[in-house]
């Protein structure tokens, strides 16, 4: 499932080969897909993982856009003007992602290096500071962001699977 960042070369795609896909075919596919962003290859037999990939990278941009939308609304709720709340929410999201990208690139492009996002979060969280206080709501085990995102991805994965089954069924 293509995602909107592909329009500016920052898309994320996954591919699966089979016994007929040679390494040279994979290189050609990589070159084509990398023109719109990054690509990961799944091992044959893992086709069902495409549903989770759709839920994360296909639908994920909408989740991030909604996060920024909610950050904007929270700013309004705290008395900020719409213009200020919008600029803060948008610039904060863009700046944070660009900073994270710079850290990933400084480690050779391996986004798994030392769980960079986790380290960056820890780096900006002073004990008992404002970030710590805010993160305590986001990190709530029952109602926090991790729980919400788990449910979000679970529902989107399930729906992707359902849509795939619907396509496979012959018309009656």
PDB file of N, CA and C in Angstrom, residues 24-78:
ATOM      1  N   UNK A  24      19.102 -10.311  -9.209  1.00  0.00           N
ATOM      2  CA  UNK A  24      19.109  -9.203 -10.181  1.00  0.00           C
ATOM      3  C   UNK A  24      17.712  -8.590 -10.304  1.00  0.00           C
ATOM      4  N   UNK A  25      16.659  -9.400 -10.227  1.00  0.00           N
ATOM      5  CA  UNK A  25      15.300  -8.865 -10.242  1.00  0.00           C
ATOM      6  C   UNK A  25      15.064  -8.010  -8.994  1.00  0.00           C
ATOM      7  N   UNK A  26      15.581  -8.476  -7.861  1.00  0.00           N
ATOM      8  CA  UNK A  26      15.430  -7.709  -6.618  1.00  0.00           C
ATOM      9  C   UNK A  26      16.117  -6.357  -6.737  1.00  0.00           C
ATOM     10  N   UNK A  27      17.313  -6.332  -7.341  1.00  0.00           N
ATOM     11  CA  UNK A  27      18.033  -5.064  -7.516  1.00  0.00           C
ATOM     12  C   UNK A  27      17.222  -4.095  -8.373  1.00  0.00           C
ATOM     13  N   UNK A  28      16.622  -4.608  -9.454  1.00  0.00           N
ATOM     14  CA  UNK A  28      15.798  -3.756 -10.321  1.00  0.00           C
ATOM     15  C   UNK A  28      14.598  -3.222  -9.538  1.00  0.00           C
ATOM     16  N   UNK A  29      13.946  -4.105  -8.786  1.00  0.00           N
ATOM     17  CA  UNK A  29      12.801  -3.685  -7.967  1.00  0.00           C
ATOM     18  C   UNK A  29      13.226  -2.648  -6.933  1.00  0.00           C
ATOM     19  N   UNK A  30      14.362  -2.867  -6.292  1.00  0.00           N
ATOM     20  CA  UNK A  30      14.879  -1.902  -5.315  1.00  0.00           C
ATOM     21  C   UNK A  30      15.074  -0.533  -5.959  1.00  0.00           C
ATOM     22  N   UNK A  31      15.693  -0.520  -7.134  1.00  0.00           N
ATOM     23  CA  UNK A  31      15.942   0.749  -7.815  1.00  0.00           C
ATOM     24  C   UNK A  31      14.639   1.473  -8.137  1.00  0.00           C
ATOM     25  N   UNK A  32      13.646   0.722  -8.599  1.00  0.00           N
ATOM     26  CA  UNK A  32      12.358   1.333  -8.930  1.00  0.00           C
ATOM     27  C   UNK A  32      11.665   1.875  -7.687  1.00  0.00           C
ATOM     28  N   UNK A  33      11.557   1.066  -6.658  1.00  0.00           N
ATOM     29  CA  UNK A  33      10.836   1.452  -5.451  1.00  0.00           C
ATOM     30  C   UNK A  33      11.584   2.538  -4.683  1.00  0.00           C
ATOM     31  N   UNK A  34      12.915   2.476  -4.673  1.00  0.00           N
ATOM     32  CA  UNK A  34      13.681   3.478  -3.941  1.00  0.00           C
ATOM     33  C   UNK A  34      13.535   4.871  -4.552  1.00  0.00           C
ATOM     34  N   UNK A  35      12.996   4.953  -5.760  1.00  0.00           N
ATOM     35  CA  UNK A  35      12.750   6.269  -6.348  1.00  0.00           C
ATOM     36  C   UNK A  35      11.653   7.012  -5.588  1.00  0.00           C
ATOM     37  N   UNK A  36      10.853   6.291  -4.796  1.00  0.00           N
ATOM     38  CA  UNK A  36       9.802   6.925  -3.998  1.00  0.00           C
ATOM     39  C   UNK A  36      10.022   6.728  -2.501  1.00  0.00           C
ATOM     40  N   UNK A  37      11.167   6.149  -2.128  1.00  0.00           N
ATOM     41  CA  UNK A  37      11.457   5.968  -0.706  1.00  0.00           C
ATOM     42  C   UNK A  37      12.216   4.690  -0.423  1.00  0.00           C
ATOM     43  N   UNK A  38      12.032   4.191   0.779  1.00  0.00           N
ATOM     44  CA  UNK A  38      12.741   2.991   1.214  1.00  0.00           C
ATOM     45  C   UNK A  38      11.922   1.730   0.935  1.00  0.00           C
ATOM     46  N   UNK A  39      12.630   0.608   0.922  1.00  0.00           N
ATOM     47  CA  UNK A  39      11.964  -0.676   0.711  1.00  0.00           C
ATOM     48  C   UNK A  39      12.561  -1.699   1.670  1.00  0.00           C
ATOM     49  N   UNK A  40      11.705  -2.571   2.187  1.00  0.00           N
ATOM     50  CA  UNK A  40      12.148  -3.730   2.963  1.00  0.00           C
ATOM     51  C   UNK A  40      11.644  -4.969   2.242  1.00  0.00           C
ATOM     52  N   UNK A  41      12.406  -6.037   2.348  1.00  0.00           N
ATOM     53  CA  UNK A  41      12.030  -7.304   1.736  1.00  0.00           C
ATOM     54  C   UNK A  41      11.643  -8.288   2.834  1.00  0.00           C
ATOM     55  N   UNK A  42      10.519  -8.934   2.641  1.00  0.00           N
ATOM     56  CA  UNK A  42      10.092  -9.996   3.542  1.00  0.00           C
ATOM     57  C   UNK A  42      10.462 -11.335   2.936  1.00  0.00           C
ATOM     58  N   UNK A  43      10.668 -12.295   3.791  1.00  0.00           N
ATOM     59  CA  UNK A  43      10.966 -13.641   3.319  1.00  0.00           C
ATOM     60  C   UNK A  43       9.692 -14.267   2.747  1.00  0.00           C
ATOM     61  N   UNK A  44       9.820 -15.051   1.678  1.00  0.00           N
ATOM     62  CA  UNK A  44       8.651 -15.768   1.152  1.00  0.00           C
ATOM     63  C   UNK A  44       8.003 -16.586   2.272  1.00  0.00           C
ATOM     64  N   UNK A  45       6.681 -16.632   2.238  1.00  0.00           N
ATOM     65  CA  UNK A  45       5.943 -17.323   3.277  1.00  0.00           C
ATOM     66  C   UNK A  45       5.437 -16.383   4.357  1.00  0.00           C
ATOM     67  N   UNK A  46       5.900 -15.150   4.328  1.00  0.00           N
ATOM     68  CA  UNK A  46       5.480 -14.160   5.319  1.00  0.00           C
ATOM     69  C   UNK A  46       4.489 -13.148   4.731  1.00  0.00           C
ATOM     70  N   UNK A  47       3.735 -13.574   3.741  1.00  0.00           N
ATOM     71  CA  UNK A  47       2.809 -12.662   3.069  1.00  0.00           C
ATOM     72  C   UNK A  47       1.801 -12.029   4.022  1.00  0.00           C
ATOM     73  N   UNK A  48       1.418 -12.755   5.070  1.00  0.00           N
ATOM     74  CA  UNK A  48       0.446 -12.207   6.012  1.00  0.00           C
ATOM     75  C   UNK A  48       0.999 -10.973   6.737  1.00  0.00           C
ATOM     76  N   UNK A  49       2.324 -10.836   6.793  1.00  0.00           N
ATOM     77  CA  UNK A  49       2.909  -9.656   7.427  1.00  0.00           C
ATOM     78  C   UNK A  49       2.602  -8.370   6.648  1.00  0.00           C
ATOM     79  N   UNK A  50       2.210  -8.523   5.393  1.00  0.00           N
ATOM     80  CA  UNK A  50       1.861  -7.347   4.593  1.00  0.00           C
ATOM     81  C   UNK A  50       0.695  -6.588   5.219  1.00  0.00           C
ATOM     82  N   UNK A  51      -0.197  -7.295   5.925  1.00  0.00           N
ATOM     83  CA  UNK A  51      -1.310  -6.618   6.587  1.00  0.00           C
ATOM     84  C   UNK A  51      -0.803  -5.683   7.684  1.00  0.00           C
ATOM     85  N   UNK A  52       0.170  -6.132   8.463  1.00  0.00           N
ATOM     86  CA  UNK A  52       0.751  -5.276   9.505  1.00  0.00           C
ATOM     87  C   UNK A  52       1.534  -4.125   8.883  1.00  0.00           C
ATOM     88  N   UNK A  53       2.197  -4.385   7.779  1.00  0.00           N
ATOM     89  CA  UNK A  53       2.944  -3.331   7.088  1.00  0.00           C
ATOM     90  C   UNK A  53       1.985  -2.267   6.571  1.00  0.00           C
ATOM     91  N   UNK A  54       0.852  -2.711   6.026  1.00  0.00           N
ATOM     92  CA  UNK A  54      -0.171  -1.763   5.586  1.00  0.00           C
ATOM     93  C   UNK A  54      -0.651  -0.924   6.762  1.00  0.00           C
ATOM     94  N   UNK A  55      -0.859  -1.582   7.909  1.00  0.00           N
ATOM     95  CA  UNK A  55      -1.344  -0.881   9.098  1.00  0.00           C
ATOM     96  C   UNK A  55      -0.332   0.120   9.636  1.00  0.00           C
ATOM     97  N   UNK A  56       0.957  -0.171   9.482  1.00  0.00           N
ATOM     98  CA  UNK A  56       1.989   0.713  10.034  1.00  0.00           C
ATOM     99  C   UNK A  56       2.434   1.763   9.014  1.00  0.00           C
ATOM    100  N   UNK A  57       2.961   1.334   7.878  1.00  0.00           N
ATOM    101  CA  UNK A  57       3.509   2.343   6.961  1.00  0.00           C
ATOM    102  C   UNK A  57       2.477   2.863   5.970  1.00  0.00           C
ATOM    103  N   UNK A  58       1.491   2.068   5.626  1.00  0.00           N
ATOM    104  CA  UNK A  58       0.450   2.560   4.717  1.00  0.00           C
ATOM    105  C   UNK A  58      -0.472   3.551   5.408  1.00  0.00           C
ATOM    106  N   UNK A  59      -0.907   3.197   6.610  1.00  0.00           N
ATOM    107  CA  UNK A  59      -1.822   4.048   7.372  1.00  0.00           C
ATOM    108  C   UNK A  59      -1.101   4.961   8.348  1.00  0.00           C
ATOM    109  N   UNK A  60       0.146   4.653   8.663  1.00  0.00           N
ATOM    110  CA  UNK A  60       0.900   5.392   9.667  1.00  0.00           C
ATOM    111  C   UNK A  60       0.980   6.892   9.467  1.00  0.00           C
ATOM    112  N   UNK A  61       1.150   7.382   8.235  1.00  0.00           N
ATOM    113  CA  UNK A  61       1.181   8.838   8.087  1.00  0.00           C
ATOM    114  C   UNK A  61      -0.074   9.510   8.656  1.00  0.00           C
ATOM    115  N   UNK A  62      -1.237   8.883   8.483  1.00  0.00           N
ATOM    116  CA  UNK A  62      -2.466   9.470   9.033  1.00  0.00           C
ATOM    117  C   UNK A  62      -2.413   9.515  10.557  1.00  0.00           C
ATOM    118  N   UNK A  63      -1.814   8.497  11.169  1.00  0.00           N
ATOM    119  CA  UNK A  63      -1.698   8.504  12.629  1.00  0.00           C
ATOM    120  C   UNK A  63      -0.830   9.679  13.080  1.00  0.00           C
ATOM    121  N   UNK A  64       0.271   9.893  12.376  1.00  0.00           N
ATOM    122  CA  UNK A  64       1.160  11.001  12.734  1.00  0.00           C
ATOM    123  C   UNK A  64       0.494  12.346  12.479  1.00  0.00           C
ATOM    124  N   UNK A  65      -0.246  12.457  11.370  1.00  0.00           N
ATOM    125  CA  UNK A  65      -0.966  13.701  11.093  1.00  0.00           C
ATOM    126  C   UNK A  65      -1.990  13.966  12.198  1.00  0.00           C
ATOM    127  N   UNK A  66      -2.647  12.911  12.649  1.00  0.00           N
ATOM    128  CA  UNK A  66      -3.645  13.057  13.709  1.00  0.00           C
ATOM    129  C   UNK A  66      -2.969  13.461  15.022  1.00  0.00           C
ATOM    130  N   UNK A  67      -1.801  12.918  15.296  1.00  0.00           N
ATOM    131  CA  UNK A  67      -1.055  13.308  16.493  1.00  0.00           C
ATOM    132  C   UNK A  67      -0.794  14.814  16.478  1.00  0.00           C
ATOM    133  N   UNK A  68      -0.353  15.334  15.339  1.00  0.00           N
ATOM    134  CA  UNK A  68      -0.083  16.766  15.222  1.00  0.00           C
ATOM    135  C   UNK A  68      -1.384  17.560  15.377  1.00  0.00           C
ATOM    136  N   UNK A  69      -2.454  17.042  14.798  1.00  0.00           N
ATOM    137  CA  UNK A  69      -3.766  17.671  14.935  1.00  0.00           C
ATOM    138  C   UNK A  69      -4.167  17.762  16.427  1.00  0.00           C
ATOM    139  N   UNK A  70      -3.930  16.685  17.164  1.00  0.00           N
ATOM    140  CA  UNK A  70      -4.250  16.656  18.598  1.00  0.00           C
ATOM    141  C   UNK A  70      -3.337  17.589  19.393  1.00  0.00           C
ATOM    142  N   UNK A  71      -2.070  17.672  19.008  1.00  0.00           N
ATOM    143  CA  UNK A  71      -1.145  18.594  19.664  1.00  0.00           C
ATOM    144  C   UNK A  71      -1.611  20.034  19.451  1.00  0.00           C
ATOM    145  N   UNK A  72      -2.046  20.337  18.244  1.00  0.00           N
ATOM    146  CA  UNK A  72      -2.606  21.655  17.921  1.00  0.00           C
ATOM    147  C   UNK A  72      -3.819  21.944  18.811  1.00  0.00           C
ATOM    148  N   UNK A  73      -4.744  20.988  18.905  1.00  0.00           N
ATOM    149  CA  UNK A  73      -5.947  21.173  19.707  1.00  0.00           C
ATOM    150  C   UNK A  73      -5.601  21.372  21.183  1.00  0.00           C
ATOM    151  N   UNK A  74      -4.605  20.630  21.667  1.00  0.00           N
ATOM    152  CA  UNK A  74      -4.171  20.789  23.060  1.00  0.00           C
ATOM    153  C   UNK A  74      -3.633  22.202  23.290  1.00  0.00           C
ATOM    154  N   UNK A  75      -2.941  22.749  22.304  1.00  0.00           N
ATOM    155  CA  UNK A  75      -2.464  24.125  22.405  1.00  0.00           C
ATOM    156  C   UNK A  75      -3.615  25.112  22.485  1.00  0.00           C
ATOM    157  N   UNK A  76      -4.633  24.892  21.663  1.00  0.00           N
ATOM    158  CA  UNK A  76      -5.827  25.745  21.732  1.00  0.00           C
ATOM    159  C   UNK A  76      -6.477  25.648  23.104  1.00  0.00           C
ATOM    160  N   UNK A  77      -6.562  24.419  23.619  1.00  0.00           N
ATOM    161  CA  UNK A  77      -7.183  24.194  24.924  1.00  0.00           C
ATOM    162  C   UNK A  77      -6.421  24.889  26.051  1.00  0.00           C
ATOM    163  N   UNK A  78      -5.135  25.162  25.826  1.00  0.00           N
ATOM    164  CA  UNK A  78      -4.324  25.854  26.830  1.00  0.00           C
ATOM    165  C   UNK A  78      -4.288  27.364  26.587  1.00  0.00           C
TER     166      UNK A  78
END
